[in-house]
Amino acid sequence: MGLVVQPTPLSCSGNRLGNYKAQEPAGRRGVGSRAVGVRAQGAGRCGLRALGCGWGRRSPGAAPGVRASRARRGVAGRRQVKAVEYAVRGPIVLKAVEIENELQRGIKKPFTEVIRANIGDAQAMGQQPITFLRQVMALCTYPNLLDSPSFPEDAKKRARRILQACGGNSLGSYSASQGVNCIREDVAAYITRRDGGVPADPDNIYLTTGASDGISTILKILVSGGGKSRTGVLIPIPQYPLYSAVISELGAVQVNYYLDEENCWALDVNELRRAVREAKGHCDPKVLCIINPGNPTGQVQSRKCIEDVIHFAWEEKLFLLADEVYQDNVYSPDCSFHSFKKVLYEMGPEYSSNVELASFHSTSKGYMGECGYRGGYMEVINLHPEIKGQLVKLLSVRLCPPVSGQAAMDIVVNPPVPGEESFEQFSREKEFVLGNLAKKAKLTEDLFNQVPGIHCNPLQGAMYAFPRIFIPTKAVEAAQAHKMAPDMFYCMKLLEETGICVVPGSGFGQREGTYHFRMTILPPVDKLKTVLQKVKDFHMKFLEKHA
């Protein structure tokens, strides 16, 4: 017997326009049991009337209590928005912008520029774009260049293939909501190659506006219920603040599991068990989010750890979200990237046919650093067909992801191969970027660990350091007087005195009584050395002042 998809009432606050609840027959473990809430989103008040969500005016037959109920729900929706926080672009960045404006007006500071080490924006930090990617994008954007002898034939071949799949042979047209078909085919072929032959179905590929769009979309269809039956979402602490922000926006329950800082930020399944056991008293844990390689922590999970996590998800019937946007960013010679999809299939059909998994990738990280194109994809497996239909409907409300971002994603998954004209240059540029990042990861770790009161775990992957900092009691008291978290106080003083913008660890989550900050390793080597020296000098003065 299949799942029954029934419409259920939902708040009309915010942009939520509909909710669908998948009900599974009792006693059946079947696939799709965790994908229980589907919410379609639209802009403003234009809504999908067919879903029965009225805005503003009360229908003629509606009782006054209905209007009051809607008003209460509207207040609840605003509370959820107020609860959303995104530390990477939070108060510290607003202060950085204020200081930049002051510098432009000629106001004197003890520094001449603000260094934005708060965010993983590679090209803003001086990383050069990959030539082949930009060549194909130029050809797609201005097809008249296809006749130019200045562009290699392998770039022209890819551009023609992409354009032929676009309406009117133009990137300016809408695509299907799931994405351009040939690009989804290329993503599936890439995943199959990456995973050593494990098959990928283009029908399970959804092109997205960066990985963030995919993550928030999947969470929308997974969140449902109220009170103790409200969906609980397990996230690592420290975490990337997107997760806590989306959980707050959706009114879901955030369930923290702590990474082991004393063991290079490793994930311990016993900690997952503790988190689920304690959460069951106040919510219904349904989703487990994994970031591998880690952001902000930079750890790379071992295959054994991934197997343990998959087994745990199978036991607890959890939907797995695998955030794998840093899969190309592995620097430690003792570490390798293993995709959750590959490990899941190699564990056998009992797991590969039952564990629901969504995995994510992006054009923004890796060696590409094409953040502004907002290209990404998600692969979703073992999703029940009826729930899958609701996912496609949800995606259709936002029409389609940017087609230029889809094209950029295609070039990431379909790069030059041996024998093609551009292969040598592409390989050289890719190896230069990743090799440079590996050197900067080691440099950052080594220099931080030379500073008294700072400890930095090995940067195994990703593109950030997340050092632990000692903050004296006197500084903690000063922070409290300013109504700031101690590490926010530290980072604000660092910004005001050196011009270096980093993100306090409290924005990512951390164990009580510990303090950290996240800093990107993306600046050029010379500038990175300057940044690290300035942090060292500031930290020593900070300790002395607050001793």
CSV table of C-alpha atoms in Angstrom, one decimal, residues 224-530:
chain,number,residue,atom,x,y,z
A,224,SER,CA,6.0,19.1,9.9
A,225,GLY,CA,4.0,18.6,13.0
A,226,GLY,CA,3.5,20.6,16.2
A,227,GLY,CA,4.4,20.4,19.8
A,228,LYS,CA,6.3,17.2,20.7
A,229,SER,CA,5.7,15.9,17.2
A,230,ARG,CA,7.5,18.9,15.6
A,231,THR,CA,10.3,17.8,13.3
A,232,GLY,CA,13.7,17.8,15.0
A,233,VAL,CA,16.8,18.4,12.8
A,234,LEU,CA,20.2,17.2,14.0
A,235,ILE,CA,23.0,19.6,13.1
A,236,PRO,CA,26.7,19.5,14.1
A,237,ILE,CA,28.1,22.0,16.6
A,238,PRO,CA,30.0,23.9,15.4
A,239,GLN,CA,27.8,24.3,12.3
A,240,TYR,CA,27.4,26.4,9.2
A,241,PRO,CA,24.8,29.0,10.3
A,242,LEU,CA,22.6,28.4,7.2
A,243,TYR,CA,21.2,25.3,9.1
A,244,SER,CA,20.2,27.1,12.3
A,245,ALA,CA,18.8,30.0,10.2
A,246,VAL,CA,16.5,27.7,8.1
A,247,ILE,CA,15.5,25.7,11.1
A,248,SER,CA,14.4,28.9,12.8
A,249,GLU,CA,12.6,30.1,9.7
A,250,LEU,CA,10.6,26.9,9.4
A,251,GLY,CA,9.9,26.7,13.1
A,252,ALA,CA,11.5,23.3,13.3
A,253,VAL,CA,13.5,22.1,16.4
A,254,GLN,CA,17.3,22.4,16.3
A,255,VAL,CA,18.9,19.3,17.8
A,256,ASN,CA,22.6,19.8,18.5
A,257,TYR,CA,25.3,17.1,18.4
A,258,TYR,CA,28.8,18.2,19.3
A,259,LEU,CA,31.9,17.4,17.3
A,260,ASP,CA,34.9,16.3,19.3
A,261,GLU,CA,37.4,19.2,19.4
A,262,GLU,CA,40.0,17.1,21.3
A,263,ASN,CA,39.9,14.6,18.4
A,264,CYS,CA,40.3,16.9,15.4
A,265,TRP,CA,36.5,17.7,15.4
A,266,ALA,CA,35.6,14.1,14.8
A,267,LEU,CA,32.0,12.9,14.7
A,268,ASP,CA,31.2,10.3,17.4
A,269,VAL,CA,28.1,8.2,16.8
A,270,ASN,CA,27.6,7.9,20.6
A,271,GLU,CA,27.1,11.6,20.6
A,272,LEU,CA,24.4,11.3,17.9
A,273,ARG,CA,22.7,8.7,20.1
A,274,ARG,CA,22.8,11.0,23.1
A,275,ALA,CA,21.3,13.9,21.0
A,276,VAL,CA,18.5,11.8,19.6
A,277,ARG,CA,17.7,10.2,22.9
A,278,GLU,CA,17.4,13.6,24.7
A,279,ALA,CA,15.5,15.2,21.7
A,280,LYS,CA,12.7,12.6,21.7
A,281,GLY,CA,11.3,14.1,24.9
A,282,HIS,CA,10.4,17.4,23.1
A,283,CYS,CA,10.3,16.7,19.3
A,284,ASP,CA,10.4,14.1,16.6
A,285,PRO,CA,14.0,13.8,15.3
A,286,LYS,CA,13.7,13.1,11.5
A,287,VAL,CA,16.7,14.7,9.8
A,288,LEU,CA,20.5,14.3,10.3
A,289,CYS,CA,22.7,17.0,8.7
A,290,ILE,CA,26.4,16.2,8.0
A,291,ILE,CA,29.0,18.7,6.7
A,292,ASN,CA,31.9,16.9,5.1
A,293,PRO,CA,34.6,18.3,4.8
A,294,GLY,CA,33.5,20.4,7.8
A,295,ASN,CA,32.6,24.0,7.9
A,296,PRO,CA,33.8,25.8,10.0
A,297,THR,CA,36.0,23.0,11.5
A,298,GLY,CA,37.7,21.6,8.4
A,299,GLN,CA,37.6,17.9,9.5
A,300,VAL,CA,37.4,15.2,6.8
A,301,GLN,CA,35.4,12.2,7.9
A,302,SER,CA,36.8,8.7,7.6
A,303,ARG,CA,35.0,6.0,5.7
A,304,LYS,CA,34.4,4.1,8.9
A,305,CYS,CA,32.8,7.2,10.4
A,306,ILE,CA,30.5,7.6,7.4
A,307,GLU,CA,29.5,3.9,7.6
A,308,ASP,CA,28.7,4.3,11.3
A,309,VAL,CA,26.6,7.4,10.6
A,310,ILE,CA,24.7,5.6,7.8
A,311,HIS,CA,24.0,2.7,10.1
A,312,PHE,CA,22.7,5.0,12.8
A,313,ALA,CA,20.4,6.8,10.3
A,314,TRP,CA,19.1,3.4,9.1
A,315,GLU,CA,18.4,2.4,12.8
A,316,GLU,CA,16.7,5.7,13.7
A,317,LYS,CA,14.9,6.2,10.3
A,318,LEU,CA,16.6,9.5,9.8
A,319,PHE,CA,16.7,11.4,6.5
A,320,LEU,CA,20.4,12.2,5.8
A,321,LEU,CA,21.5,15.5,4.4
A,322,ALA,CA,25.2,15.4,3.2
A,323,ASP,CA,26.6,18.8,2.6
A,324,GLU,CA,29.6,18.0,0.4
A,325,VAL,CA,30.4,21.3,-1.2
A,326,TYR,CA,34.1,21.1,-0.1
A,327,GLN,CA,34.7,17.6,-1.6
A,328,ASP,CA,37.6,18.9,-3.7
A,329,ASN,CA,39.1,20.7,-0.7
A,330,VAL,CA,41.1,18.0,1.1
A,331,TYR,CA,44.6,18.8,2.1
A,332,SER,CA,45.8,16.3,4.7
A,333,PRO,CA,47.7,13.4,3.1
A,334,ASP,CA,46.1,11.1,5.6
A,335,CYS,CA,42.6,12.0,4.5
A,336,SER,CA,40.4,11.3,1.5
A,337,PHE,CA,36.9,12.4,0.6
A,338,HIS,CA,34.3,9.6,0.6
A,339,SER,CA,30.8,10.5,-0.6
A,340,PHE,CA,27.9,9.4,1.4
A,341,LYS,CA,26.2,8.1,-1.8
A,342,LYS,CA,29.1,5.8,-2.6
A,343,VAL,CA,29.5,4.4,0.9
A,344,LEU,CA,25.7,3.9,1.2
A,345,TYR,CA,25.7,1.8,-2.0
A,346,GLU,CA,28.7,-0.2,-1.0
A,347,MET,CA,27.1,-1.1,2.4
A,348,GLY,CA,24.5,-3.2,0.5
A,349,PRO,CA,20.9,-3.1,-0.6
A,350,GLU,CA,19.5,-3.2,3.0
A,351,TYR,CA,20.9,0.3,3.3
A,352,SER,CA,21.1,1.6,-0.2
A,353,SER,CA,17.4,0.8,-0.8
A,354,ASN,CA,16.1,2.3,2.4
A,355,VAL,CA,18.2,5.2,3.7
A,356,GLU,CA,16.9,8.5,2.3
A,357,LEU,CA,19.8,10.8,1.3
A,358,ALA,CA,20.1,14.2,-0.2
A,359,SER,CA,23.7,15.3,-1.1
A,360,PHE,CA,24.8,18.8,-2.2
A,361,HIS,CA,27.5,20.4,-4.3
A,362,SER,CA,28.2,23.9,-5.5
A,363,THR,CA,30.3,26.1,-7.9
A,364,SER,CA,31.2,28.3,-5.0
A,365,LYS,CA,33.9,26.3,-3.3
A,366,GLY,CA,36.5,23.7,-4.5
A,367,TYR,CA,39.0,25.1,-6.9
A,368,MET,CA,36.4,27.1,-8.8
A,369,GLY,CA,35.4,29.8,-6.3
A,370,GLU,CA,32.5,30.9,-8.6
A,371,CYS,CA,30.3,32.1,-5.7
A,372,GLY,CA,28.5,34.8,-7.7
A,373,TYR,CA,27.1,32.4,-10.3
A,374,ARG,CA,25.0,30.7,-7.6
A,375,GLY,CA,25.3,27.3,-9.2
A,376,GLY,CA,24.7,24.0,-7.4
A,377,TYR,CA,22.9,20.7,-7.4
A,378,MET,CA,21.4,18.2,-5.1
A,379,GLU,CA,21.0,14.4,-5.6
A,380,VAL,CA,18.1,12.9,-3.7
A,381,ILE,CA,17.7,9.2,-3.5
A,382,ASN,CA,15.1,6.8,-2.1
A,383,LEU,CA,12.5,9.6,-2.0
A,384,HIS,CA,9.0,8.2,-2.4
A,385,PRO,CA,7.5,9.0,-5.8
A,386,GLU,CA,4.6,11.0,-4.4
A,387,ILE,CA,6.8,13.0,-2.2
A,388,LYS,CA,9.2,13.5,-5.1
A,389,GLY,CA,6.2,15.0,-7.0
A,390,GLN,CA,5.6,17.4,-4.2
A,391,LEU,CA,9.3,18.4,-4.3
A,392,VAL,CA,9.1,19.2,-8.0
A,393,LYS,CA,6.0,21.3,-7.3
A,394,LEU,CA,7.8,23.2,-4.6
A,395,LEU,CA,10.7,23.9,-6.9
A,396,SER,CA,8.3,25.0,-9.6
A,397,VAL,CA,7.1,27.9,-7.5
A,398,ARG,CA,10.5,29.5,-7.8
A,399,LEU,CA,10.4,28.8,-11.5
A,400,CYS,CA,14.1,27.7,-12.0
A,401,PRO,CA,17.6,28.4,-10.7
A,402,PRO,CA,19.7,30.9,-12.6
A,403,VAL,CA,20.5,29.3,-16.0
A,404,SER,CA,23.9,30.9,-16.0
A,405,GLY,CA,24.6,29.2,-12.6
A,406,GLN,CA,23.4,25.9,-14.1
A,407,ALA,CA,25.9,26.4,-17.0
A,408,ALA,CA,28.7,27.0,-14.5
A,409,MET,CA,27.8,23.9,-12.7
A,410,ASP,CA,27.9,21.9,-15.9
A,411,ILE,CA,31.5,23.0,-16.5
A,412,VAL,CA,32.5,22.0,-13.0
A,413,VAL,CA,31.1,18.4,-13.6
A,414,ASN,CA,32.2,18.2,-17.2
A,415,PRO,CA,35.7,19.7,-17.3
A,416,PRO,CA,38.3,19.1,-20.1
A,417,VAL,CA,39.6,15.5,-20.3
A,418,PRO,CA,42.9,14.1,-21.5
A,419,GLY,CA,43.3,14.6,-25.2
A,420,GLU,CA,41.3,17.8,-25.3
A,421,GLU,CA,42.8,21.1,-26.2
A,422,SER,CA,42.2,22.8,-22.8
A,423,PHE,CA,43.1,19.9,-20.6
A,424,GLU,CA,46.7,20.8,-19.7
A,425,GLN,CA,45.9,24.4,-18.8
A,426,PHE,CA,42.9,23.4,-16.8
A,427,SER,CA,44.8,20.8,-14.8
A,428,ARG,CA,47.6,23.2,-14.2
A,429,GLU,CA,45.3,25.9,-12.9
A,430,LYS,CA,43.3,23.5,-10.8
A,431,GLU,CA,46.4,22.0,-9.2
A,432,PHE,CA,47.8,25.4,-8.5
A,433,VAL,CA,44.7,26.6,-6.6
A,434,LEU,CA,44.3,23.4,-4.5
A,435,GLY,CA,48.1,23.1,-3.9
A,436,ASN,CA,48.2,26.7,-2.7
A,437,LEU,CA,45.2,26.2,-0.4
A,438,ALA,CA,47.0,23.1,1.1
A,439,LYS,CA,50.1,25.3,1.8
A,440,LYS,CA,48.0,28.0,3.4
A,441,ALA,CA,46.1,25.5,5.5
A,442,LYS,CA,49.4,24.2,7.0
A,443,LEU,CA,50.8,27.7,7.4
A,444,THR,CA,47.7,28.9,9.3
A,445,GLU,CA,47.7,25.9,11.6
A,446,ASP,CA,51.4,26.2,12.4
A,447,LEU,CA,51.4,30.0,13.0
A,448,PHE,CA,48.3,29.9,15.2
A,449,ASN,CA,49.7,27.2,17.3
A,450,GLN,CA,52.8,29.4,18.0
A,451,VAL,CA,50.6,31.9,19.8
A,452,PRO,CA,50.1,31.5,23.6
A,453,GLY,CA,46.3,31.2,24.3
A,454,ILE,CA,45.4,30.0,20.8
A,455,HIS,CA,45.0,26.4,19.7
A,456,CYS,CA,44.2,25.3,16.2
A,457,ASN,CA,43.4,21.8,15.1
A,458,PRO,CA,44.8,20.5,11.8
A,459,LEU,CA,43.0,22.0,8.7
A,460,GLN,CA,42.3,18.7,7.0
A,461,GLY,CA,40.0,20.3,4.4
A,462,ALA,CA,37.5,23.1,3.4
A,463,MET,CA,38.9,26.6,3.5
A,464,TYR,CA,38.8,27.9,7.1
A,465,ALA,CA,40.6,27.8,10.4
A,466,PHE,CA,38.5,27.6,13.6
A,467,PRO,CA,41.0,28.2,16.4
A,468,ARG,CA,40.1,28.1,20.1
A,469,ILE,CA,41.1,31.2,21.9
A,470,PHE,CA,41.6,31.8,25.6
A,471,ILE,CA,39.6,34.9,26.8
A,472,PRO,CA,40.5,36.1,30.3
A,473,THR,CA,37.9,36.6,33.0
A,474,LYS,CA,38.3,40.3,32.9
A,475,ALA,CA,37.6,40.3,29.1
A,476,VAL,CA,34.5,38.1,29.7
A,477,GLU,CA,33.2,40.7,32.2
A,478,ALA,CA,33.9,43.5,29.8
A,479,ALA,CA,32.0,41.7,27.1
A,480,GLN,CA,29.0,41.2,29.4
A,481,ALA,CA,29.0,44.9,30.2
A,482,HIS,CA,28.7,45.6,26.5
A,483,LYS,CA,26.0,42.9,26.2
A,484,MET,CA,28.2,40.8,23.8
A,485,ALA,CA,29.3,37.2,23.7
A,486,PRO,CA,32.9,37.1,24.8
A,487,ASP,CA,34.2,36.0,21.4
A,488,MET,CA,32.0,38.6,19.6
A,489,PHE,CA,33.7,41.2,21.9
A,490,TYR,CA,37.1,39.8,21.0
A,491,CYS,CA,36.4,39.8,17.2
A,492,MET,CA,34.9,43.3,17.3
A,493,LYS,CA,38.1,44.6,19.0
A,494,LEU,CA,40.2,42.7,16.5
A,495,LEU,CA,38.3,44.4,13.7
A,496,GLU,CA,38.5,47.9,15.2
A,497,GLU,CA,42.2,47.7,16.0
A,498,THR,CA,43.5,45.7,12.9
A,499,GLY,CA,40.9,45.9,10.2
A,500,ILE,CA,40.6,42.1,10.2
A,501,CYS,CA,37.1,40.8,9.9
A,502,VAL,CA,36.5,37.3,11.3
A,503,VAL,CA,33.4,35.5,12.6
A,504,PRO,CA,33.0,34.7,16.3
A,505,GLY,CA,32.6,31.0,17.2
A,506,SER,CA,29.3,31.8,19.0
A,507,GLY,CA,27.8,32.3,15.5
A,508,PHE,CA,28.5,28.7,14.7
A,509,GLY,CA,27.9,27.1,18.1
A,510,GLN,CA,30.5,25.8,20.5
A,511,ARG,CA,30.6,24.1,23.9
A,512,GLU,CA,29.8,26.2,26.9
A,513,GLY,CA,32.9,28.0,28.2
A,514,THR,CA,34.9,27.7,25.0
A,515,TYR,CA,35.6,30.5,22.5
A,516,HIS,CA,36.6,30.4,18.9
A,517,PHE,CA,36.6,32.4,15.7
A,518,ARG,CA,36.4,31.3,12.0
A,519,MET,CA,38.9,32.8,9.6
A,520,THR,CA,39.2,32.0,5.9
A,521,ILE,CA,42.6,30.9,4.5
A,522,LEU,CA,41.8,32.4,1.1
A,523,PRO,CA,44.0,35.5,1.1
A,524,PRO,CA,47.2,35.3,-1.0
A,525,VAL,CA,50.1,33.9,1.0
A,526,ASP,CA,51.8,37.2,1.7
A,527,LYS,CA,48.6,38.8,2.9
A,528,LEU,CA,47.7,35.7,4.9
A,529,LYS,CA,51.1,35.9,6.7
A,530,THR,CA,50.4,39.6,7.5
